[in-house]
Coordinates of C-alpha atoms and ligand atoms in Angstrom, one line a residue:
M1 CA -16.1 29.3 -29.5
A2 CA -17.8 26.8 -27.2
S3 CA -17.7 27.7 -23.6
G4 CA -19.5 27.4 -20.3
S5 CA -20.4 30.4 -18.2
Y6 CA -18.4 32.8 -20.2
R7 CA -20.2 32.4 -23.6
N8 CA -23.3 34.5 -22.9
G9 CA -22.0 37.0 -20.3
A10 CA -23.3 36.9 -16.8
P11 CA -24.3 33.6 -15.2
K12 CA -28.0 32.7 -15.6
V13 CA -30.3 32.6 -12.5
S14 CA -30.6 29.1 -11.2
S15 CA -34.0 27.7 -11.0
K16 CA -33.0 24.8 -8.6
L17 CA -30.2 24.1 -6.4
D18 CA -29.5 20.6 -5.4
R19 CA -26.9 21.1 -2.9
P20 CA -25.2 18.3 -1.1
P21 CA -23.4 18.9 2.2
S22 CA -20.2 20.5 1.8
A23 CA -17.1 19.0 3.4
G24 CA -13.4 19.6 2.7
Y25 CA -10.5 17.2 3.2
S26 CA -8.4 19.3 5.4
T27 CA -7.6 18.1 8.9
P28 CA -10.1 15.4 9.9
K29 CA -12.0 16.3 13.0
P30 CA -14.0 14.0 15.1
S31 CA -17.5 14.6 14.1
T32 CA -20.4 15.1 16.5
K33 CA -22.7 14.4 13.6
S34 CA -24.4 11.0 14.0
R35 CA -24.8 9.1 10.9
Q36 CA -26.5 5.7 11.3
P37 CA -23.9 3.1 10.7
A38 CA -24.7 0.7 7.9
G39 CA -26.0 -2.7 9.0
P40 CA -24.0 -5.9 8.6
A41 CA -25.0 -6.0 4.9
S42 CA -22.8 -3.0 4.1
G43 CA -20.4 -3.7 6.9
L44 CA -18.1 -1.0 5.7
R45 CA -18.6 2.1 7.6
R46 CA -17.0 0.7 10.7
S47 CA -13.8 -1.0 9.8
N48 CA -11.5 -2.2 12.6
S49 CA -7.9 -2.2 11.8
G50 CA -7.4 -5.9 12.8
S51 CA -5.7 -7.6 15.7
N52 CA -2.4 -5.8 15.0
S53 CA -4.0 -2.4 15.2
V54 CA -2.6 0.1 17.6
K55 CA -6.0 1.3 18.6
D56 CA -9.5 1.0 17.5
D57 CA -10.0 4.2 15.4
A58 CA -13.6 4.8 15.0
G59 CA -12.8 7.1 12.1
V60 CA -14.1 10.5 11.0
P61 CA -16.7 11.2 8.4
G62 CA -15.5 12.3 5.1
R63 CA -17.8 13.0 2.2
V64 CA -16.8 11.8 -1.3
R65 CA -15.5 14.9 -3.1
V66 CA -16.6 15.3 -6.8
A67 CA -15.2 17.6 -9.5
V68 CA -16.6 18.1 -12.9
R69 CA -14.3 18.5 -15.8
L70 CA -15.2 19.6 -19.3
R71 CA -13.3 18.3 -22.3
P72 CA -12.4 21.0 -24.9
R73 CA -14.1 20.6 -28.2
N74 CA -12.5 18.2 -30.7
V75 CA -12.0 18.8 -34.4
E76 CA -15.4 17.3 -35.2
E77 CA -17.2 19.4 -32.6
M78 CA -15.5 22.6 -33.7
E79 CA -16.6 21.9 -37.3
A80 CA -20.1 21.3 -36.1
D81 CA -19.8 24.5 -34.2
V82 CA -21.4 22.9 -31.2
D83 CA -22.6 25.3 -28.5
F84 CA -22.0 23.8 -25.1
A85 CA -24.1 26.5 -23.4
D86 CA -27.1 24.8 -25.0
C87 CA -26.6 21.8 -22.6
V88 CA -24.5 22.9 -19.7
E89 CA -23.3 26.2 -18.3
L90 CA -20.3 26.2 -16.1
L91 CA -20.0 28.6 -13.2
P92 CA -16.5 27.9 -11.8
E93 CA -16.2 30.7 -9.3
L94 CA -19.4 29.6 -7.7
K95 CA -18.5 25.9 -8.0
R96 CA -21.8 25.3 -9.7
L97 CA -23.0 24.3 -13.0
K98 CA -26.4 24.7 -14.8
L99 CA -27.9 21.8 -16.6
R100 CA -30.4 23.1 -19.2
K101 CA -33.4 20.9 -19.5
N102 CA -35.0 22.9 -22.3
N103 CA -35.2 26.3 -23.5
W104 CA -37.0 27.8 -20.5
D105 CA -35.9 25.4 -17.6
S106 CA -32.5 24.6 -16.1
E107 CA -31.3 23.1 -12.8
T108 CA -28.2 24.2 -11.0
Y109 CA -25.9 21.9 -9.2
E110 CA -23.1 22.5 -6.8
F111 CA -19.8 20.6 -6.9
D112 CA -16.6 20.6 -5.1
E113 CA -14.7 21.8 -8.2
I114 CA -15.7 23.0 -11.6
L115 CA -13.0 22.5 -14.1
T116 CA -13.5 24.3 -17.5
E117 CA -12.1 23.2 -20.7
F118 CA -9.1 25.5 -19.9
A119 CA -8.1 23.9 -16.7
S120 CA -4.6 22.6 -16.8
Q121 CA -3.6 19.1 -15.8
K122 CA -1.7 20.5 -12.8
R123 CA -4.8 22.5 -11.7
V124 CA -6.9 19.3 -12.1
Y125 CA -4.4 17.4 -10.1
E126 CA -4.3 19.9 -7.3
G127 CA -8.0 20.2 -7.1
V128 CA -9.0 16.6 -7.4
A129 CA -6.1 14.3 -6.3
K130 CA -3.5 16.1 -4.3
P131 CA -5.5 16.3 -1.0
V132 CA -6.2 12.4 -1.3
V133 CA -2.5 11.8 -2.0
E134 CA -1.5 13.9 1.1
S135 CA -3.9 11.9 3.2
V136 CA -2.4 8.6 1.8
L137 CA 0.9 9.8 3.0
E138 CA -0.6 10.4 6.4
G139 CA -1.8 6.8 6.5
Y140 CA -5.4 6.9 5.2
N141 CA -6.6 4.9 2.3
G142 CA -7.5 7.0 -0.7
T143 CA -9.3 6.7 -4.1
V144 CA -9.4 8.9 -7.1
M145 CA -11.7 7.8 -9.8
A146 CA -12.9 9.2 -13.1
Y147 CA -16.3 8.5 -14.4
G148 CA -18.1 9.8 -17.6
Q149 CA -19.3 9.0 -21.0
T150 CA -16.9 7.5 -23.5
G151 CA -14.5 9.9 -25.0
T152 CA -14.9 12.7 -22.5
G153 CA -11.4 12.5 -21.1
K154 CA -11.1 10.0 -18.2
T155 CA -7.8 8.5 -19.4
F156 CA -6.6 11.9 -20.4
T157 CA -7.2 13.1 -16.8
L158 CA -5.7 10.2 -15.0
G159 CA -3.4 8.2 -17.2
R160 CA -1.4 10.6 -19.5
L161 CA 2.2 10.0 -19.1
G162 CA 3.3 13.4 -20.4
E163 CA 6.4 12.0 -22.2
E164 CA 6.3 14.5 -25.0
D165 CA 4.9 17.3 -22.9
I166 CA 5.6 17.3 -19.2
A167 CA 2.7 19.7 -18.6
A168 CA 0.3 16.9 -19.9
R169 CA 1.2 14.5 -17.1
G170 CA -2.0 12.9 -15.6
I171 CA -3.1 12.2 -12.0
M172 CA -1.3 8.8 -11.8
V173 CA 2.1 10.3 -12.6
R174 CA 1.8 13.4 -10.5
A175 CA 0.5 11.4 -7.5
M176 CA 3.5 9.1 -7.7
E177 CA 5.9 12.0 -7.8
D178 CA 4.3 13.4 -4.7
I179 CA 4.3 10.1 -2.9
L180 CA 8.0 9.5 -3.8
A181 CA 8.9 12.9 -2.5
G182 CA 7.0 12.3 0.7
V183 CA 8.3 9.0 1.9
S184 CA 11.7 8.2 3.3
P185 CA 13.6 5.8 0.9
D186 CA 15.3 4.0 3.8
A187 CA 12.4 3.6 6.3
D188 CA 9.4 3.4 4.0
S189 CA 8.3 1.6 1.0
V190 CA 6.0 2.2 -2.0
S191 CA 4.8 -0.7 -4.3
V192 CA 2.3 -0.9 -7.1
S193 CA -0.1 -3.2 -8.7
Y194 CA -1.8 -2.4 -12.1
M195 CA -4.8 -4.4 -13.2
Q196 CA -7.8 -4.2 -15.6
L197 CA -11.3 -5.4 -15.0
Y198 CA -12.4 -6.7 -18.4
M199 CA -15.7 -8.6 -18.9
E200 CA -15.8 -9.4 -15.1
T201 CA -12.4 -10.8 -14.9
I202 CA -9.5 -9.1 -13.3
Q203 CA -6.2 -9.3 -15.2
D204 CA -2.8 -8.2 -14.3
L205 CA -1.6 -5.5 -16.5
L206 CA 2.0 -6.1 -15.6
V207 CA 1.9 -9.9 -16.1
P208 CA -1.0 -10.4 -18.6
T209 CA -0.9 -14.2 -18.3
N210 CA -1.9 -13.6 -14.7
D211 CA -5.6 -13.3 -15.3
N212 CA -8.7 -14.2 -13.4
I213 CA -7.4 -12.6 -10.2
A214 CA -9.6 -13.0 -7.1
I215 CA -10.9 -10.3 -5.0
V216 CA -10.3 -11.0 -1.2
E217 CA -12.4 -9.3 1.4
D218 CA -11.5 -9.2 5.1
P219 CA -14.7 -10.0 6.9
K220 CA -13.5 -8.4 10.1
T221 CA -12.0 -5.1 8.7
G222 CA -13.9 -4.9 5.4
D223 CA -10.5 -4.4 3.7
V224 CA -10.4 -5.3 0.1
S225 CA -7.3 -6.8 -1.6
V226 CA -6.1 -8.5 -4.7
P227 CA -3.2 -10.7 -3.4
G228 CA -2.9 -12.5 -6.8
A229 CA -1.8 -9.3 -8.6
T230 CA 1.9 -8.7 -9.2
I231 CA 3.4 -6.1 -6.7
V232 CA 6.3 -4.2 -7.9
E233 CA 8.3 -2.1 -5.4
I234 CA 8.9 1.5 -6.9
R235 CA 12.0 3.4 -6.1
D236 CA 12.0 6.1 -8.7
Q237 CA 9.6 7.8 -11.1
S238 CA 11.3 6.4 -14.1
S239 CA 10.6 2.7 -13.2
F240 CA 7.0 3.8 -12.4
L241 CA 6.6 5.3 -15.9
E242 CA 8.1 2.0 -17.4
L243 CA 5.3 0.2 -15.5
L244 CA 2.5 2.5 -16.7
R245 CA 3.8 2.2 -20.2
L246 CA 3.7 -1.6 -19.9
G247 CA 0.3 -1.7 -18.4
E248 CA -1.0 0.7 -21.0
A249 CA 0.2 -1.5 -23.8
H250 CA -1.8 -4.5 -22.2
R251 CA -5.0 -2.6 -21.8
F252 CA -7.9 -3.4 -24.0
A253 CA -9.0 -0.6 -26.3
A254 CA -11.1 -0.3 -29.4
N255 CA -11.8 2.2 -32.0
T256 CA -15.4 3.3 -31.6
K257 CA -17.4 6.0 -33.2
L258 CA -17.1 8.1 -30.2
N259 CA -13.4 7.5 -29.3
T260 CA -10.7 6.2 -31.5
E261 CA -9.0 4.8 -28.6
S262 CA -11.8 3.8 -26.3
S263 CA -10.9 2.0 -23.2
R264 CA -12.8 -1.3 -23.0
S265 CA -11.8 -2.1 -19.4
H266 CA -11.6 -0.4 -16.0
A267 CA -8.0 0.2 -15.2
I268 CA -7.1 0.0 -11.4
L269 CA -3.8 1.2 -10.2
M270 CA -3.1 0.4 -6.6
V271 CA -0.2 2.2 -4.8
H272 CA 0.7 0.7 -1.5
V273 CA 2.4 3.0 1.0
R274 CA 4.1 1.6 4.1
R275 CA 5.5 4.2 6.4
S276 CA 7.1 3.8 9.7
S277 CA 5.6 6.1 12.3
K278 CA 8.5 7.1 14.6
G279 CA 7.9 8.0 18.3
R280 CA 4.2 8.3 18.1
N281 CA 1.7 7.0 20.5
D282 CA 4.5 5.6 22.7
R283 CA 2.8 6.7 26.0
E284 CA -0.6 5.8 24.8
N285 CA 0.4 2.2 23.9
F286 CA 2.9 1.4 26.6
P287 CA 2.2 3.4 29.7
A288 CA 4.5 3.0 32.7
E289 CA 3.2 3.3 36.2
N290 CA 4.7 6.7 36.8
G291 CA 3.7 7.7 33.2
N292 CA 7.2 7.5 31.8
A293 CA 8.1 4.5 29.7
S294 CA 11.2 2.7 30.9
P295 CA 14.2 2.4 28.5
L296 CA 13.8 -1.4 28.4
V297 CA 10.1 -1.0 27.4
T298 CA 11.2 1.6 24.8
S299 CA 13.7 -0.7 23.2
F300 CA 11.5 -3.6 22.8
R301 CA 8.4 -1.7 21.8
P302 CA 7.1 -2.9 18.4
P303 CA 7.5 0.0 16.0
I304 CA 4.3 1.3 14.4
V305 CA 3.7 1.2 10.8
R306 CA 1.0 3.1 8.8
K307 CA -0.1 1.1 5.8
S308 CA -2.2 3.0 3.3
K309 CA -3.3 2.5 -0.2
L310 CA -4.0 4.9 -3.1
V311 CA -6.4 3.4 -5.6
V312 CA -6.8 5.2 -9.1
V313 CA -9.5 4.0 -11.1
D314 CA -10.0 4.8 -14.7
L315 CA -13.4 3.5 -15.5
A316 CA -14.3 2.4 -19.0
G317 CA -16.7 4.9 -20.5
S318 CA -20.4 4.6 -20.3
E319 CA -21.9 4.5 -23.9
R320 CA -25.2 4.3 -25.7
I321 CA -24.7 1.3 -28.0
D322 CA -26.6 3.0 -30.8
K323 CA -24.2 6.1 -30.6
S324 CA -20.9 4.2 -30.1
G325 CA -21.8 1.8 -33.0
S326 CA -20.7 -1.2 -31.0
D327 CA -21.3 -4.6 -32.4
G328 CA -20.1 -8.2 -32.2
H329 CA -17.4 -8.5 -29.5
T330 CA -17.4 -4.7 -28.9
L331 CA -21.0 -4.8 -28.2
E332 CA -20.5 -7.6 -25.6
E333 CA -17.7 -5.4 -24.1
A334 CA -20.1 -2.4 -24.0
K335 CA -22.8 -4.5 -22.3
S336 CA -20.3 -5.6 -19.7
I337 CA -19.0 -2.0 -19.1
N338 CA -22.6 -0.7 -18.7
L339 CA -23.6 -3.5 -16.4
S340 CA -20.7 -2.8 -14.1
L341 CA -21.3 1.0 -14.2
S342 CA -24.9 0.5 -13.5
A343 CA -24.1 -1.7 -10.5
L344 CA -21.8 1.1 -9.3
G345 CA -24.6 3.6 -9.7
K346 CA -26.9 1.4 -7.7
C347 CA -24.5 1.1 -4.8
I348 CA -24.0 4.9 -4.8
N349 CA -27.8 5.5 -4.9
S350 CA -28.1 3.1 -1.8
L351 CA -25.4 4.8 0.0
A352 CA -26.7 8.2 -0.8
E353 CA -30.1 7.2 0.5
N354 CA -28.5 5.7 3.5
N355 CA -30.2 2.3 2.7
A356 CA -29.3 -0.6 5.0
H357 CA -28.5 -2.8 2.1
V358 CA -25.8 -1.7 -0.5
P359 CA -25.6 -4.2 -3.5
F360 CA -21.8 -4.4 -3.5
R361 CA -21.8 -8.0 -4.5
D362 CA -23.5 -7.4 -7.7
S363 CA -20.3 -6.9 -9.8
K364 CA -16.6 -7.1 -9.5
L365 CA -16.2 -3.4 -9.9
T366 CA -18.4 -2.6 -6.8
R367 CA -16.7 -5.4 -4.7
L368 CA -13.3 -3.8 -5.6
L369 CA -14.6 -0.2 -4.7
R370 CA -16.1 -1.3 -1.4
D371 CA -13.7 0.8 0.6
S372 CA -13.9 3.8 -1.6
F373 CA -17.6 4.3 -1.4
G374 CA -19.0 3.9 2.1
G375 CA -15.8 2.5 3.4
T376 CA -12.8 4.0 5.1
A377 CA -11.0 5.7 2.2
R378 CA -10.9 9.3 1.3
T379 CA -12.5 9.4 -2.1
S380 CA -12.3 12.0 -4.9
L381 CA -14.3 11.5 -8.1
V382 CA -13.8 13.6 -11.3
V383 CA -16.7 13.3 -13.5
T384 CA -15.9 14.1 -17.2
I385 CA -18.3 15.6 -19.6
G386 CA -18.1 16.5 -23.3
P387 CA -19.3 19.8 -24.9
S388 CA -21.7 18.4 -27.4
P389 CA -25.4 19.0 -26.9
R390 CA -25.8 15.9 -28.9
H391 CA -25.0 14.0 -25.7
R392 CA -27.3 15.9 -23.4
G393 CA -28.8 12.8 -22.0
E394 CA -25.4 11.2 -21.1
T395 CA -24.0 14.4 -19.8
A396 CA -27.1 14.8 -17.5
S397 CA -26.8 11.3 -16.2
T398 CA -23.1 11.8 -15.5
I399 CA -23.9 15.0 -13.5
M400 CA -26.6 13.2 -11.6
F401 CA -24.1 10.4 -10.8
G402 CA -21.7 13.0 -9.6
Q403 CA -24.5 14.5 -7.4
R404 CA -25.4 11.3 -5.8
A405 CA -21.7 10.5 -5.2
M406 CA -21.4 13.7 -3.3
K407 CA -23.8 12.4 -0.7
V408 CA -21.9 9.4 0.1
E409 CA -20.0 9.7 3.4
N410 CA -17.1 7.5 4.3
M411 CA -15.7 6.9 7.8
V412 CA -12.1 7.8 7.1
K413 CA -9.7 5.8 9.3
L414 CA -6.0 5.9 10.1
K415 CA -4.6 2.5 9.7
E416 CA -1.7 2.1 12.2
E417 CA -0.3 -1.4 13.1
F418 CA 2.3 -2.7 15.3
D419 CA 5.1 -4.0 13.1
Y420 CA 5.9 -7.3 14.9
K421 CA 8.0 -8.5 12.0
S422 CA 10.3 -5.6 12.3
L423 CA 10.4 -6.0 16.1
C424 CA 11.4 -9.6 15.6
R425 CA 14.1 -8.7 13.2
R426 CA 15.3 -6.1 15.6
L427 CA 15.2 -8.6 18.5
D428 CA 17.1 -11.1 16.4
I429 CA 19.8 -8.7 15.8
E430 CA 19.8 -7.8 19.5
L431 CA 20.1 -11.5 20.5
D432 CA 22.9 -12.1 18.0
K433 CA 24.8 -9.1 19.5
L434 CA 24.2 -10.5 23.1
I435 CA 25.4 -14.0 22.0
A436 CA 28.5 -12.5 20.4
E437 CA 29.2 -10.4 23.5
N438 CA 28.7 -13.4 25.8
E439 CA 31.1 -15.4 23.8
R440 CA 33.6 -12.6 23.8
Q441 CA 33.4 -12.3 27.6
Q442 CA 33.7 -16.1 28.0
K443 CA 36.8 -16.1 25.8
D444 CA 38.3 -13.1 27.8
F445 CA 37.6 -15.1 31.1
E446 CA 39.4 -18.2 29.8
D447 CA 42.3 -16.3 28.6
E448 CA 42.6 -14.6 32.0
V449 CA 42.4 -17.9 33.7
E450 CA 45.1 -19.3 31.5
K451 CA 47.3 -16.3 32.1
I452 CA 47.0 -16.7 35.9
R453 CA 47.7 -20.5 35.6
A454 CA 50.9 -19.9 33.5
E455 CA 52.0 -17.3 36.0
A456 CA 51.5 -19.6 38.9
Q457 CA 53.4 -22.4 37.2
S458 CA 56.3 -20.1 36.4
R459 CA 56.4 -18.9 40.1
L460 CA 56.3 -22.4 41.3
A461 CA 59.2 -23.5 39.0
E462 CA 61.2 -20.5 40.1
A463 CA 60.5 -21.3 43.8
D464 CA 61.5 -25.1 43.2
K465 CA 64.8 -23.8 41.5
T466 CA 65.6 -21.6 44.4
Y467 CA 64.8 -24.2 46.9
M468 CA 67.1 -26.8 45.0
I469 CA 70.0 -24.4 45.0
A470 CA 69.6 -23.7 48.6
L471 CA 69.5 -27.4 49.3
E472 CA 72.5 -28.0 47.2
N473 CA 74.5 -25.3 49.1
E474 CA 73.4 -26.7 52.4
K475 CA 74.5 -30.2 51.3
A476 CA 77.9 -29.0 50.1
K477 CA 78.4 -27.0 53.4
Y478 CA 77.8 -30.2 55.5
E479 CA 80.0 -32.3 53.3
E480 CA 82.7 -29.8 53.6
D481 CA 82.3 -29.8 57.5
Y482 CA 82.4 -33.5 57.4
M483 CA 85.5 -33.7 55.3
E484 CA 87.1 -31.2 57.5
S485 CA 86.3 -33.2 60.6
V486 CA 87.5 -36.4 59.1
K487 CA 90.7 -34.7 57.9
R488 CA 91.3 -33.3 61.4
L489 CA 90.8 -36.8 63.0
E490 CA 93.2 -38.3 60.6
E491 CA 95.8 -35.7 61.3
Q492 CA 95.2 -36.2 65.0
L493 CA 95.5 -40.0 64.5
I494 CA 98.7 -39.6 62.6
A495 CA 100.2 -37.2 65.3
N496 CA 99.1 -39.7 68.0
K497 CA 100.7 -42.6 66.3
Q498 CA 103.9 -40.7 65.9
I499 CA 103.9 -39.8 69.6
I500 CA 103.4 -43.5 70.4
S501 CA 106.2 -44.7 68.2
N502 CA 108.6 -41.9 69.5
D503 CA 107.7 -42.3 73.1
T504 CA 108.3 -45.6 74.3
I505 CA 108.2 -44.5 77.9
G506 CA 105.4 -46.5 79.1
A507 CA 102.4 -48.4 78.1
E508 CA 100.4 -46.5 80.7
N509 CA 101.0 -43.3 78.9
H510 CA 100.3 -44.7 75.6
A511 CA 97.0 -46.3 76.8
R512 CA 95.9 -42.9 78.2
N513 CA 96.7 -41.2 75.0
M514 CA 94.8 -43.7 73.1
E515 CA 91.8 -43.3 75.3
N516 CA 91.9 -39.5 74.7
I517 CA 91.9 -39.7 70.9
P518 CA 88.3 -40.5 70.2
G519 CA 87.2 -38.3 73.2
E520 CA 85.9 -34.8 72.2
E521 CA 86.8 -34.8 68.4
V522 CA 85.3 -38.2 67.6
C523 CA 82.1 -37.3 69.3
R524 CA 81.9 -34.0 67.5
A525 CA 82.4 -35.7 64.1
F526 CA 80.0 -38.4 64.9
F527 CA 77.3 -35.9 65.9
L528 CA 77.8 -33.8 62.7
Y529 CA 77.9 -36.8 60.4
T530 CA 74.7 -38.3 61.9
L531 CA 73.0 -35.0 61.5
F532 CA 74.2 -34.7 58.0
F533 CA 73.2 -38.2 57.1
F534 CA 69.7 -37.9 58.5
Y535 CA 69.2 -34.6 56.9
L536 CA 70.0 -36.0 53.5
A537 CA 67.8 -38.9 54.0
F538 CA 64.8 -37.0 55.2
I539 CA 65.0 -34.2 52.6
D540 CA 65.9 -36.2 49.5
G541 CA 64.7 -39.6 50.6
I542 CA 68.1 -40.9 49.7
H543 CA 68.0 -44.0 51.9
S544 CA 70.6 -45.6 49.8
Y545 CA 73.2 -43.2 50.9
D546 CA 76.6 -44.9 51.4
R547 CA 76.3 -45.9 55.1
S548 CA 79.9 -47.1 55.0
L549 CA 80.9 -43.3 55.2
F550 CA 79.1 -43.2 58.5
F551 CA 81.5 -45.6 60.1
H552 CA 84.5 -44.6 58.0
A553 CA 85.9 -42.2 60.7
F554 CA 85.9 -44.9 63.3
T555 CA 87.8 -47.7 61.4
Ligands
ATP1 N1 -8.8 18.1 -21.3 C1 -8.5 17.7 -22.5 N2 -7.7 18.5 -23.2 C2 -7.4 18.1 -24.5 N3 -7.7 16.9 -25.0 C3 -8.5 16.1 -24.3 C4 -8.9 16.4 -23.0 N4 -9.6 15.4 -22.5 C5 -9.7 14.5 -23.5 N5 -9.0 14.8 -24.6 C6 -8.8 14.1 -25.7 O1 -10.1 13.5 -26.1 C7 -10.0 12.1 -26.5 C8 -10.7 11.1 -25.7 O2 -10.2 11.2 -24.4 P1 -10.0 9.9 -23.5 O3 -9.5 8.7 -24.3 O4 -9.1 10.4 -22.3 O5 -11.5 9.7 -23.1 P2 -12.1 8.6 -22.1 O6 -13.1 9.2 -21.4 O7 -11.0 7.9 -21.3 O8 -12.8 7.6 -23.2 P3 -13.1 6.0 -23.1 O9 -14.1 6.0 -22.0 O10 -13.7 5.6 -24.4 O11 -11.9 5.3 -22.8 C9 -8.4 11.9 -26.6 O12 -8.0 12.2 -27.9 C10 -7.9 13.0 -25.6 O13 -6.6 13.3 -25.9

């Protein structure tokens, strides 16, 4: 049986320990350690969050974490009974491995994780990717990348869907499970792009006709994005698996001597996480004079969002052309893969040596990974190795790549922004509410005015009616009085005439009687009638009242 440290009993004594600084991912603490910031050529170790940023977070140092994973022996290797310990010896408890140079000399290297051929996919996820995923959920960018010789298990580690065996699920699937479980479906969003970098062109794995996608770098923040790639919002795990299946079907692969399904492109999965950060930094961002934010300020304060990105990179395998048997088109592919991997190696060397110039612009792969190495992301790298001593050189080179990557220190930054768009939407809703309320109050006011007017009109009509009735009664009373007076005068007249005719005594008496008739009674009638007449004329304006009546009593 091929094995690492267990095969020959106790671990061998190390002859050399190339030990990079050890740093974990747990809670980032502001470091007192001063690392020279890279010059403008690199421009990545200090990235500002842009004009929307809540605060200028200088970031905290976070070293690239590196794990080594050994692939179990395949059928061919079992038949050949290859002895892995002839090449590398794993010491997982010590997190070290020994690289045998020859029969009498070996070198020991320390890594963040040593994953033997027995390590389960779950164990690999938890050791390599879970801390990065957790920090992506907190608002930091993160990268998980697999590097290694062709056929050593990079796609197995990252991209296995685990449809037939749930335990075989790779890092991509497990990471999405944790992300979906960690976000709020109502307030947050998760979206995905899936691309491949093939022969120096970026192609959309979700919409393959969308090829030659451009890489855009923000000169201020150093942020790298690929806005031309399709972005699909993910709501559940099944839709994500569907996308991975679709992408896998479009990925370039070839049957080489070293791997029957060798990936001929670098696959890049980008998971964009947008989380609303509730009630944080309120005082810090909107301090009131007395230290308490007023309710008005609170209601119009832009919400804070954290935008982070998890990048999972399944690199194409490095290969020796003579060993992989590549020729024709496959040879061109292999050269392109090796060129981009060597550009990545050069960048990592420059960063590890703290050089002022890092040649990121040498290939599209390094341009894409700018934020992952020497940038603002938390980065975890798994280097995969095979058990065959036949590939000693490639294994050694992979291990050295991992060792140099461990020296790369990023400045991990939280990316918080004011969400002005969401504030605008909120204010629009608020404004609509105020307009509706104003219209309602206006209508209530008009209704009230109308009600008061109707009430006043009804009271006026009532008063008019009462007044007319009173007037009519008054008029009737005066008419009655008048008629009464006239009647009495007529009776008096008749009585007097009778007296005159009956009493023939003397003209003197008659004359005297006649003089007395109009006396007191006529004056009273005349006065009442005049009063009545002018009253009517004055009140009703009836000037055409029959004046003949006025004199009727005296004729
Ligand atoms: N840990 C493992 N356990 C069992 N089988 C594995 C493991 N790692 C890899 N394999 C198997 O080894 C073969 C090669 O793996 P894979 O295709 O993942 O390699 P790779 O590094 O992605 O290769 P390439 O760079 O050529 O794409 C596959 O058949 C895979 O199933």
